[in-house]
């Protein structure tokens, strides 16, 4: 029974600012944003708060912003799952130490900082050396391929594993490894359980991905927004620190799930994708059969 206005700026900061102003002027009671970067996101939420509008950050925390609540997955936990997954795969290869490459997300995305915090801590704690460490502007997969190729060349291909922050970056790394004849021999991680990422996991060229049940995240965000619209004070699971303001932002954080070949079927069972989208050729059909994806 709550009216919602949902708009997408399509990655355009000027359009984002326009939509924000229009929503504020239309008299919304709650404004929920996914920022494109913290600066433009903070400008939007500050205007909303000045008009007495309740504000929520969805999926990505706006550093220096004014949002009263934050809904996301526990992003340090996402990074920890990536790190633990990579360590599992490296140890399966018999590599209990050695040089690891980090291919991080966009430097303007606070989530990328939290992911890295999670996987870098695990990798170092397990005794591996960080031999290369680069961020990819705007999570751009083409740039990721170029950056990883340079990292690979500089290191003479001497990596025992690659911590890639999502499936797009993981795919870029796998392409470079494939060109050098070592795809599947050097474990690469990912995140988001994209169809391409899951296919690589099934085929063994990507060691794992992280599944974040988007429906659960959206449901949690909707429940929070509706409660705020009705003048209620929502109960949330914890807080997340805004590193710019030092403020602890009340946060509803969901738990991510590590996905290896053996549990790709869980992502299908959850309705996030289908076997038809994953099992698209003879090699993949055989892997799907082997791992019970149907």
PDB file of C-alpha atoms in Angstrom:
ATOM      1  CA  UNK A   1       0.000   0.000   0.000  1.00  0.00           C
ATOM      2  CA  UNK A   2       2.990   2.326  -0.293  1.00  0.00           C
ATOM      3  CA  UNK A   3       3.605   4.285  -3.502  1.00  0.00           C
ATOM      4  CA  UNK A   4       7.144   3.956  -4.860  1.00  0.00           C
ATOM      5  CA  UNK A   5       9.014   5.968  -7.478  1.00  0.00           C
ATOM      6  CA  UNK A   6      12.018   3.988  -8.766  1.00  0.00           C
ATOM      7  CA  UNK A   7      14.402   5.616 -11.256  1.00  0.00           C
ATOM      8  CA  UNK A   8      17.837   4.763 -12.606  1.00  0.00           C
ATOM      9  CA  UNK A   9      20.439   7.395 -13.500  1.00  0.00           C
ATOM     10  CA  UNK A  10      22.246   4.908 -15.739  1.00  0.00           C
ATOM     11  CA  UNK A  11      25.644   5.835 -14.320  1.00  0.00           C
ATOM     12  CA  UNK A  12      25.197   9.547 -15.137  1.00  0.00           C
ATOM     13  CA  UNK A  13      25.958  11.803 -12.147  1.00  0.00           C
ATOM     14  CA  UNK A  14      24.155  14.835 -13.611  1.00  0.00           C
ATOM     15  CA  UNK A  15      21.048  12.733 -14.202  1.00  0.00           C
ATOM     16  CA  UNK A  16      21.374  11.313 -10.675  1.00  0.00           C
ATOM     17  CA  UNK A  17      21.364  14.873  -9.237  1.00  0.00           C
ATOM     18  CA  UNK A  18      18.320  15.806 -11.334  1.00  0.00           C
ATOM     19  CA  UNK A  19      16.356  12.726 -10.240  1.00  0.00           C
ATOM     20  CA  UNK A  20      17.306  13.430  -6.618  1.00  0.00           C
ATOM     21  CA  UNK A  21      16.024  17.025  -6.844  1.00  0.00           C
ATOM     22  CA  UNK A  22      12.797  15.912  -8.552  1.00  0.00           C
ATOM     23  CA  UNK A  23      12.102  13.294  -5.887  1.00  0.00           C
ATOM     24  CA  UNK A  24      12.752  15.771  -3.058  1.00  0.00           C
ATOM     25  CA  UNK A  25      10.528  18.378  -4.715  1.00  0.00           C
ATOM     26  CA  UNK A  26       7.756  15.823  -5.226  1.00  0.00           C
ATOM     27  CA  UNK A  27       7.548  15.438  -1.435  1.00  0.00           C
ATOM     28  CA  UNK A  28       8.734  11.863  -0.903  1.00  0.00           C
ATOM     29  CA  UNK A  29       8.795  10.772   2.742  1.00  0.00           C
ATOM     30  CA  UNK A  30      11.752   8.396   2.313  1.00  0.00           C
ATOM     31  CA  UNK A  31      14.626   8.645  -0.193  1.00  0.00           C
ATOM     32  CA  UNK A  32      16.733   5.556  -0.852  1.00  0.00           C
ATOM     33  CA  UNK A  33      19.812   5.848  -3.057  1.00  0.00           C
ATOM     34  CA  UNK A  34      22.553   3.722  -4.567  1.00  0.00           C
ATOM     35  CA  UNK A  35      25.310   6.276  -4.980  1.00  0.00           C
ATOM     36  CA  UNK A  36      27.478   6.510  -8.102  1.00  0.00           C
ATOM     37  CA  UNK A  37      30.202   7.919  -5.876  1.00  0.00           C
ATOM     38  CA  UNK A  38      30.182   9.238  -2.330  1.00  0.00           C
ATOM     39  CA  UNK A  39      30.475  12.920  -3.259  1.00  0.00           C
ATOM     40  CA  UNK A  40      27.378  13.119  -5.475  1.00  0.00           C
ATOM     41  CA  UNK A  41      25.493  10.716  -3.185  1.00  0.00           C
ATOM     42  CA  UNK A  42      26.249  12.870  -0.115  1.00  0.00           C
ATOM     43  CA  UNK A  43      25.093  16.037  -1.922  1.00  0.00           C
ATOM     44  CA  UNK A  44      21.755  14.331  -2.603  1.00  0.00           C
ATOM     45  CA  UNK A  45      21.112  12.971   0.900  1.00  0.00           C
ATOM     46  CA  UNK A  46      22.091  16.274   2.560  1.00  0.00           C
ATOM     47  CA  UNK A  47      19.410  18.090   0.520  1.00  0.00           C
ATOM     48  CA  UNK A  48      16.845  15.424   1.467  1.00  0.00           C
ATOM     49  CA  UNK A  49      17.630  15.583   5.195  1.00  0.00           C
ATOM     50  CA  UNK A  50      17.360  19.391   5.075  1.00  0.00           C
ATOM     51  CA  UNK A  51      13.783  18.889   3.864  1.00  0.00           C
ATOM     52  CA  UNK A  52      12.991  16.452   6.692  1.00  0.00           C
ATOM     53  CA  UNK A  53      13.101  13.387   4.416  1.00  0.00           C
ATOM     54  CA  UNK A  54      14.319  10.061   5.846  1.00  0.00           C
ATOM     55  CA  UNK A  55      17.295   8.715   3.882  1.00  0.00           C
ATOM     56  CA  UNK A  56      18.630   5.206   3.258  1.00  0.00           C
ATOM     57  CA  UNK A  57      21.807   4.017   1.498  1.00  0.00           C
ATOM     58  CA  UNK A  58      21.195   0.838  -0.485  1.00  0.00           C
ATOM     59  CA  UNK A  59      24.002  -1.647  -1.198  1.00  0.00           C
ATOM     60  CA  UNK A  60      26.796   0.949  -1.017  1.00  0.00           C
ATOM     61  CA  UNK A  61      27.505   3.285   1.910  1.00  0.00           C
ATOM     62  CA  UNK A  62      27.802   6.982   1.026  1.00  0.00           C
ATOM     63  CA  UNK A  63      30.899   8.231   2.857  1.00  0.00           C
ATOM     64  CA  UNK A  64      30.363  11.685   4.340  1.00  0.00           C
ATOM     65  CA  UNK A  65      26.647  11.331   3.615  1.00  0.00           C
ATOM     66  CA  UNK A  66      23.555  11.906   5.726  1.00  0.00           C
ATOM     67  CA  UNK A  67      21.717   8.594   5.370  1.00  0.00           C
ATOM     68  CA  UNK A  68      20.151   7.415   8.591  1.00  0.00           C
ATOM     69  CA  UNK A  69      20.174   3.746   7.565  1.00  0.00           C
ATOM     70  CA  UNK A  70      22.166   1.429   5.327  1.00  0.00           C
ATOM     71  CA  UNK A  71      21.049  -1.871   3.769  1.00  0.00           C
ATOM     72  CA  UNK A  72      23.610  -4.180   2.192  1.00  0.00           C
ATOM     73  CA  UNK A  73      25.494  -7.400   2.518  1.00  0.00           C
ATOM     74  CA  UNK A  74      28.282  -7.504   5.064  1.00  0.00           C
ATOM     75  CA  UNK A  75      30.915  -6.411   2.556  1.00  0.00           C
ATOM     76  CA  UNK A  76      33.933  -7.248   4.718  1.00  0.00           C
ATOM     77  CA  UNK A  77      32.376 -10.725   5.022  1.00  0.00           C
ATOM     78  CA  UNK A  78      32.065 -10.848   1.208  1.00  0.00           C
ATOM     79  CA  UNK A  79      35.802 -10.115   0.968  1.00  0.00           C
ATOM     80  CA  UNK A  80      36.548 -12.674   3.665  1.00  0.00           C
ATOM     81  CA  UNK A  81      34.655 -15.335   1.674  1.00  0.00           C
ATOM     82  CA  UNK A  82      36.722 -14.401  -1.414  1.00  0.00           C
ATOM     83  CA  UNK A  83      39.959 -14.696   0.582  1.00  0.00           C
ATOM     84  CA  UNK A  84      38.984 -17.982   2.237  1.00  0.00           C
ATOM     85  CA  UNK A  85      37.845 -19.393  -1.108  1.00  0.00           C
ATOM     86  CA  UNK A  86      41.117 -18.463  -2.777  1.00  0.00           C
ATOM     87  CA  UNK A  87      43.150 -20.001   0.052  1.00  0.00           C
ATOM     88  CA  UNK A  88      41.127 -23.246  -0.242  1.00  0.00           C
ATOM     89  CA  UNK A  89      41.830 -23.410  -3.989  1.00  0.00           C
ATOM     90  CA  UNK A  90      45.544 -22.541  -3.636  1.00  0.00           C
ATOM     91  CA  UNK A  91      45.973 -25.197  -0.946  1.00  0.00           C
ATOM     92  CA  UNK A  92      44.248 -27.757  -3.203  1.00  0.00           C
ATOM     93  CA  UNK A  93      46.966 -26.939  -5.736  1.00  0.00           C
ATOM     94  CA  UNK A  94      49.587 -27.630  -3.055  1.00  0.00           C
ATOM     95  CA  UNK A  95      50.477 -23.929  -2.652  1.00  0.00           C
ATOM     96  CA  UNK A  96      50.567 -23.139   1.062  1.00  0.00           C
ATOM     97  CA  UNK A  97      52.541 -19.923   0.436  1.00  0.00           C
ATOM     98  CA  UNK A  98      53.631 -17.799  -2.508  1.00  0.00           C
ATOM     99  CA  UNK A  99      52.814 -14.619  -4.432  1.00  0.00           C
ATOM    100  CA  UNK A 100      49.178 -13.541  -4.855  1.00  0.00           C
ATOM    101  CA  UNK A 101      47.785 -10.800  -7.112  1.00  0.00           C
ATOM    102  CA  UNK A 102      44.951  -8.529  -5.950  1.00  0.00           C
ATOM    103  CA  UNK A 103      42.644  -7.142  -8.651  1.00  0.00           C
ATOM    104  CA  UNK A 104      40.432  -4.733  -6.707  1.00  0.00           C
ATOM    105  CA  UNK A 105      37.252  -2.860  -7.591  1.00  0.00           C
ATOM    106  CA  UNK A 106      36.849   0.842  -8.248  1.00  0.00           C
ATOM    107  CA  UNK A 107      38.753   3.180  -5.891  1.00  0.00           C
ATOM    108  CA  UNK A 108      35.630   5.406  -5.681  1.00  0.00           C
ATOM    109  CA  UNK A 109      33.444   2.544  -4.378  1.00  0.00           C
ATOM    110  CA  UNK A 110      33.497   2.060  -0.598  1.00  0.00           C
ATOM    111  CA  UNK A 111      32.337  -1.544  -1.110  1.00  0.00           C
ATOM    112  CA  UNK A 112      35.553  -2.271  -3.034  1.00  0.00           C
ATOM    113  CA  UNK A 113      37.551  -0.992  -0.030  1.00  0.00           C
ATOM    114  CA  UNK A 114      35.617  -3.319   2.300  1.00  0.00           C
ATOM    115  CA  UNK A 115      35.956  -6.325  -0.038  1.00  0.00           C
ATOM    116  CA  UNK A 116      39.716  -5.789  -0.195  1.00  0.00           C
ATOM    117  CA  UNK A 117      39.914  -5.425   3.582  1.00  0.00           C
ATOM    118  CA  UNK A 118      38.312  -8.871   3.886  1.00  0.00           C
ATOM    119  CA  UNK A 119      40.351 -10.832   1.349  1.00  0.00           C
ATOM    120  CA  UNK A 120      43.696  -9.135   1.956  1.00  0.00           C
ATOM    121  CA  UNK A 121      43.488  -9.916   5.686  1.00  0.00           C
ATOM    122  CA  UNK A 122      42.759 -13.619   5.058  1.00  0.00           C
ATOM    123  CA  UNK A 123      45.473 -13.989   2.406  1.00  0.00           C
ATOM    124  CA  UNK A 124      48.151 -12.342   4.572  1.00  0.00           C
ATOM    125  CA  UNK A 125      47.059 -14.198   7.723  1.00  0.00           C
ATOM    126  CA  UNK A 126      47.467 -17.504   5.875  1.00  0.00           C
ATOM    127  CA  UNK A 127      51.078 -16.659   5.013  1.00  0.00           C
ATOM    128  CA  UNK A 128      50.813 -15.653   1.359  1.00  0.00           C
ATOM    129  CA  UNK A 129      52.674 -12.666  -0.090  1.00  0.00           C
ATOM    130  CA  UNK A 130      50.822  -9.830  -1.860  1.00  0.00           C
ATOM    131  CA  UNK A 131      52.962  -9.555  -5.003  1.00  0.00           C
ATOM    132  CA  UNK A 132      50.747  -7.182  -7.007  1.00  0.00           C
ATOM    133  CA  UNK A 133      47.875  -4.935  -5.930  1.00  0.00           C
ATOM    134  CA  UNK A 134      45.857  -2.803  -8.372  1.00  0.00           C
ATOM    135  CA  UNK A 135      42.418  -1.186  -8.399  1.00  0.00           C
ATOM    136  CA  UNK A 136      40.259  -1.070 -11.535  1.00  0.00           C
ATOM    137  CA  UNK A 137      38.619   2.328 -12.265  1.00  0.00           C
ATOM    138  CA  UNK A 138      34.802   2.085 -12.474  1.00  0.00           C
ATOM    139  CA  UNK A 139      34.943  -1.736 -12.252  1.00  0.00           C
ATOM    140  CA  UNK A 140      35.668  -1.621 -16.010  1.00  0.00           C
ATOM    141  CA  UNK A 141      36.326  -5.151 -17.319  1.00  0.00           C
ATOM    142  CA  UNK A 142      38.322  -3.950 -20.346  1.00  0.00           C
ATOM    143  CA  UNK A 143      40.587  -1.851 -18.107  1.00  0.00           C
ATOM    144  CA  UNK A 144      40.841  -4.857 -15.770  1.00  0.00           C
ATOM    145  CA  UNK A 145      42.212  -6.995 -18.620  1.00  0.00           C
ATOM    146  CA  UNK A 146      44.861  -4.397 -19.470  1.00  0.00           C
ATOM    147  CA  UNK A 147      45.806  -3.867 -15.811  1.00  0.00           C
ATOM    148  CA  UNK A 148      46.054  -7.594 -15.079  1.00  0.00           C
ATOM    149  CA  UNK A 149      48.090  -8.235 -18.236  1.00  0.00           C
ATOM    150  CA  UNK A 150      50.612  -5.628 -17.032  1.00  0.00           C
ATOM    151  CA  UNK A 151      50.666  -7.179 -13.539  1.00  0.00           C
ATOM    152  CA  UNK A 152      51.162 -10.658 -15.046  1.00  0.00           C
ATOM    153  CA  UNK A 153      53.982  -9.510 -17.349  1.00  0.00           C
ATOM    154  CA  UNK A 154      55.792  -7.619 -14.570  1.00  0.00           C
ATOM    155  CA  UNK A 155      55.630 -10.696 -12.331  1.00  0.00           C
ATOM    156  CA  UNK A 156      56.646 -13.061 -15.165  1.00  0.00           C
ATOM    157  CA  UNK A 157      53.398 -14.904 -14.500  1.00  0.00           C
ATOM    158  CA  UNK A 158      54.588 -15.866 -11.022  1.00  0.00           C
ATOM    159  CA  UNK A 159      51.266 -15.899  -9.129  1.00  0.00           C
ATOM    160  CA  UNK A 160      49.847 -18.821  -7.129  1.00  0.00           C
ATOM    161  CA  UNK A 161      46.423 -17.120  -7.012  1.00  0.00           C
ATOM    162  CA  UNK A 162      44.431 -14.056  -8.042  1.00  0.00           C
ATOM    163  CA  UNK A 163      41.939 -12.374  -5.707  1.00  0.00           C
ATOM    164  CA  UNK A 164      39.582 -10.658  -8.164  1.00  0.00           C
ATOM    165  CA  UNK A 165      36.874  -8.553  -6.514  1.00  0.00           C
ATOM    166  CA  UNK A 166      34.001  -9.614  -8.789  1.00  0.00           C
ATOM    167  CA  UNK A 167      33.178 -11.955 -11.660  1.00  0.00           C
ATOM    168  CA  UNK A 168      33.798  -9.300 -14.324  1.00  0.00           C
ATOM    169  CA  UNK A 169      37.329  -8.671 -13.056  1.00  0.00           C
ATOM    170  CA  UNK A 170      37.794 -12.417 -12.541  1.00  0.00           C
ATOM    171  CA  UNK A 171      36.797 -13.045 -16.155  1.00  0.00           C
ATOM    172  CA  UNK A 172      39.322 -10.452 -17.342  1.00  0.00           C
ATOM    173  CA  UNK A 173      42.068 -12.188 -15.332  1.00  0.00           C
ATOM    174  CA  UNK A 174      41.043 -15.632 -16.628  1.00  0.00           C
ATOM    175  CA  UNK A 175      41.247 -14.347 -20.240  1.00  0.00           C
ATOM    176  CA  UNK A 176      44.851 -13.247 -19.661  1.00  0.00           C
ATOM    177  CA  UNK A 177      45.700 -16.561 -17.965  1.00  0.00           C
ATOM    178  CA  UNK A 178      44.032 -18.441 -20.827  1.00  0.00           C
ATOM    179  CA  UNK A 179      46.143 -16.560 -23.388  1.00  0.00           C
ATOM    180  CA  UNK A 180      49.203 -17.701 -21.434  1.00  0.00           C
ATOM    181  CA  UNK A 181      48.001 -21.317 -21.267  1.00  0.00           C
ATOM    182  CA  UNK A 182      47.445 -21.412 -17.487  1.00  0.00           C
ATOM    183  CA  UNK A 183      43.683 -20.837 -17.080  1.00  0.00           C
ATOM    184  CA  UNK A 184      42.460 -23.272 -14.438  1.00  0.00           C
ATOM    185  CA  UNK A 185      45.967 -23.772 -13.058  1.00  0.00           C
ATOM    186  CA  UNK A 186      46.097 -20.427 -11.218  1.00  0.00           C
ATOM    187  CA  UNK A 187      43.006 -20.022  -8.982  1.00  0.00           C
ATOM    188  CA  UNK A 188      40.971 -16.847  -9.598  1.00  0.00           C
ATOM    189  CA  UNK A 189      38.062 -15.617  -7.479  1.00  0.00           C
ATOM    190  CA  UNK A 190      34.991 -13.530  -8.220  1.00  0.00           C
ATOM    191  CA  UNK A 191      31.750 -12.237  -6.751  1.00  0.00           C
ATOM    192  CA  UNK A 192      28.106 -11.742  -7.777  1.00  0.00           C
ATOM    193  CA  UNK A 193      27.393 -15.249  -9.112  1.00  0.00           C
ATOM    194  CA  UNK A 194      26.917 -13.959 -12.660  1.00  0.00           C
ATOM    195  CA  UNK A 195      26.080 -16.556 -15.308  1.00  0.00           C
ATOM    196  CA  UNK A 196      29.572 -16.190 -16.815  1.00  0.00           C
ATOM    197  CA  UNK A 197      31.185 -16.467 -13.385  1.00  0.00           C
ATOM    198  CA  UNK A 198      29.167 -19.562 -12.489  1.00  0.00           C
ATOM    199  CA  UNK A 199      30.054 -21.131 -15.853  1.00  0.00           C
ATOM    200  CA  UNK A 200      33.758 -20.578 -15.186  1.00  0.00           C
ATOM    201  CA  UNK A 201      33.329 -22.044 -11.685  1.00  0.00           C
ATOM    202  CA  UNK A 202      31.679 -25.141 -13.200  1.00  0.00           C
ATOM    203  CA  UNK A 203      34.500 -25.481 -15.758  1.00  0.00           C
ATOM    204  CA  UNK A 204      37.255 -24.890 -13.183  1.00  0.00           C
ATOM    205  CA  UNK A 205      38.799 -21.759 -14.712  1.00  0.00           C
ATOM    206  CA  UNK A 206      37.456 -19.659 -11.791  1.00  0.00           C
ATOM    207  CA  UNK A 207      37.823 -21.212  -8.360  1.00  0.00           C
ATOM    208  CA  UNK A 208      34.767 -19.631  -6.701  1.00  0.00           C
ATOM    209  CA  UNK A 209      32.334 -16.744  -6.615  1.00  0.00           C
ATOM    210  CA  UNK A 210      30.208 -15.136  -3.896  1.00  0.00           C
ATOM    211  CA  UNK A 211      26.416 -15.201  -4.107  1.00  0.00           C
ATOM    212  CA  UNK A 212      24.457 -12.313  -2.658  1.00  0.00           C
ATOM    213  CA  UNK A 213      20.725 -12.993  -2.702  1.00  0.00           C
ATOM    214  CA  UNK A 214      19.521  -9.716  -4.218  1.00  0.00           C
ATOM    215  CA  UNK A 215      15.856 -10.459  -3.506  1.00  0.00           C
ATOM    216  CA  UNK A 216      16.634 -10.768   0.214  1.00  0.00           C
ATOM    217  CA  UNK A 217      18.542  -7.458   0.098  1.00  0.00           C
ATOM    218  CA  UNK A 218      15.703  -5.714  -1.761  1.00  0.00           C
ATOM    219  CA  UNK A 219      13.087  -7.156   0.618  1.00  0.00           C
ATOM    220  CA  UNK A 220      15.082  -5.895   3.623  1.00  0.00           C
ATOM    221  CA  UNK A 221      15.397  -2.440   2.030  1.00  0.00           C
ATOM    222  CA  UNK A 222      11.690  -2.265   1.204  1.00  0.00           C
ATOM    223  CA  UNK A 223      10.710  -3.278   4.753  1.00  0.00           C
ATOM    224  CA  UNK A 224      13.006  -0.593   6.171  1.00  0.00           C
ATOM    225  CA  UNK A 225      11.690   2.114   3.824  1.00  0.00           C
ATOM    226  CA  UNK A 226       8.049   1.235   4.529  1.00  0.00           C
ATOM    227  CA  UNK A 227       8.669   1.353   8.296  1.00  0.00           C
ATOM    228  CA  UNK A 228      10.276   4.799   7.943  1.00  0.00           C
ATOM    229  CA  UNK A 229       7.418   6.015   5.709  1.00  0.00           C
ATOM    230  CA  UNK A 230       4.986   4.983   8.468  1.00  0.00           C
ATOM    231  CA  UNK A 231       6.964   6.879  11.102  1.00  0.00           C
ATOM    232  CA  UNK A 232       8.285   3.739  12.798  1.00  0.00           C
ATOM    233  CA  UNK A 233      11.825   3.200  14.091  1.00  0.00           C
ATOM    234  CA  UNK A 234      13.175   0.070  12.353  1.00  0.00           C
ATOM    235  CA  UNK A 235      15.252  -2.536  14.156  1.00  0.00           C
ATOM    236  CA  UNK A 236      18.465  -3.400  12.312  1.00  0.00           C
ATOM    237  CA  UNK A 237      21.229  -5.974  12.717  1.00  0.00           C
ATOM    238  CA  UNK A 238      24.162  -3.670  13.450  1.00  0.00           C
ATOM    239  CA  UNK A 239      26.108  -0.577  12.438  1.00  0.00           C
ATOM    240  CA  UNK A 240      28.720   0.354   9.848  1.00  0.00           C
ATOM    241  CA  UNK A 241      31.245   3.152  10.401  1.00  0.00           C
ATOM    242  CA  UNK A 242      31.340   6.054   7.963  1.00  0.00           C
ATOM    243  CA  UNK A 243      35.113   6.498   7.790  1.00  0.00           C
ATOM    244  CA  UNK A 244      34.764  10.161   6.747  1.00  0.00           C
ATOM    245  CA  UNK A 245      32.422  11.365   9.489  1.00  0.00           C
ATOM    246  CA  UNK A 246      33.283   8.735  12.109  1.00  0.00           C
ATOM    247  CA  UNK A 247      29.531   8.143  12.515  1.00  0.00           C
ATOM    248  CA  UNK A 248      28.136   4.647  13.147  1.00  0.00           C
ATOM    249  CA  UNK A 249      25.312   4.217  10.635  1.00  0.00           C
ATOM    250  CA  UNK A 250      22.537   1.780  11.668  1.00  0.00           C
ATOM    251  CA  UNK A 251      22.735  -1.057   9.143  1.00  0.00           C
ATOM    252  CA  UNK A 252      20.775  -4.110   8.050  1.00  0.00           C
ATOM    253  CA  UNK A 253      23.516  -6.465   6.850  1.00  0.00           C
ATOM    254  CA  UNK A 254      22.871  -9.767   5.079  1.00  0.00           C
ATOM    255  CA  UNK A 255      25.226 -12.753   4.921  1.00  0.00           C
ATOM    256  CA  UNK A 256      26.838 -13.717   1.595  1.00  0.00           C
ATOM    257  CA  UNK A 257      27.421 -17.329   0.445  1.00  0.00           C
ATOM    258  CA  UNK A 258      30.623 -18.755  -1.070  1.00  0.00           C
ATOM    259  CA  UNK A 259      29.940 -20.727  -4.258  1.00  0.00           C
ATOM    260  CA  UNK A 260      32.161 -23.551  -5.506  1.00  0.00           C
ATOM    261  CA  UNK A 261      31.294 -26.084  -8.262  1.00  0.00           C
ATOM    262  CA  UNK A 262      29.554 -28.327  -5.703  1.00  0.00           C
ATOM    263  CA  UNK A 263      26.965 -25.703  -4.693  1.00  0.00           C
ATOM    264  CA  UNK A 264      26.326 -23.788  -7.931  1.00  0.00           C
ATOM    265  CA  UNK A 265      23.004 -25.659  -7.805  1.00  0.00           C
ATOM    266  CA  UNK A 266      22.049 -23.575  -4.714  1.00  0.00           C
ATOM    267  CA  UNK A 267      22.058 -20.388  -6.817  1.00  0.00           C
ATOM    268  CA  UNK A 268      19.757 -22.052  -9.370  1.00  0.00           C
ATOM    269  CA  UNK A 269      17.493 -23.420  -6.614  1.00  0.00           C
ATOM    270  CA  UNK A 270      17.173 -19.868  -5.242  1.00  0.00           C
ATOM    271  CA  UNK A 271      15.793 -18.687  -8.594  1.00  0.00           C
ATOM    272  CA  UNK A 272      18.695 -16.281  -9.262  1.00  0.00           C
ATOM    273  CA  UNK A 273      19.490 -17.992 -12.585  1.00  0.00           C
ATOM    274  CA  UNK A 274      18.487 -21.143 -14.466  1.00  0.00           C
ATOM    275  CA  UNK A 275      20.198 -24.320 -15.632  1.00  0.00           C
ATOM    276  CA  UNK A 276      19.239 -23.343 -19.200  1.00  0.00           C
ATOM    277  CA  UNK A 277      21.317 -20.157 -18.888  1.00  0.00           C
ATOM    278  CA  UNK A 278      24.322 -21.999 -17.438  1.00  0.00           C
ATOM    279  CA  UNK A 279      24.441 -25.336 -19.247  1.00  0.00           C
ATOM    280  CA  UNK A 280      24.771 -23.922 -22.766  1.00  0.00           C
ATOM    281  CA  UNK A 281      27.223 -26.252 -24.526  1.00  0.00           C
ATOM    282  CA  UNK A 282      28.448 -29.845 -24.329  1.00  0.00           C
ATOM    283  CA  UNK A 283      31.285 -29.054 -21.894  1.00  0.00           C
ATOM    284  CA  UNK A 284      29.004 -27.074 -19.584  1.00  0.00           C
ATOM    285  CA  UNK A 285      26.194 -29.641 -19.846  1.00  0.00           C
ATOM    286  CA  UNK A 286      28.641 -32.296 -18.710  1.00  0.00           C
ATOM    287  CA  UNK A 287      29.769 -30.098 -15.763  1.00  0.00           C
ATOM    288  CA  UNK A 288      26.143 -29.322 -14.879  1.00  0.00           C
ATOM    289  CA  UNK A 289      25.356 -33.040 -14.823  1.00  0.00           C
ATOM    290  CA  UNK A 290      28.428 -33.743 -12.679  1.00  0.00           C
ATOM    291  CA  UNK A 291      27.464 -31.091 -10.099  1.00  0.00           C
ATOM    292  CA  UNK A 292      23.696 -31.658 -10.102  1.00  0.00           C
ATOM    293  CA  UNK A 293      22.723 -28.379 -11.766  1.00  0.00           C
ATOM    294  CA  UNK A 294      19.269 -28.873 -13.283  1.00  0.00           C
TER     295      UNK A 294
END
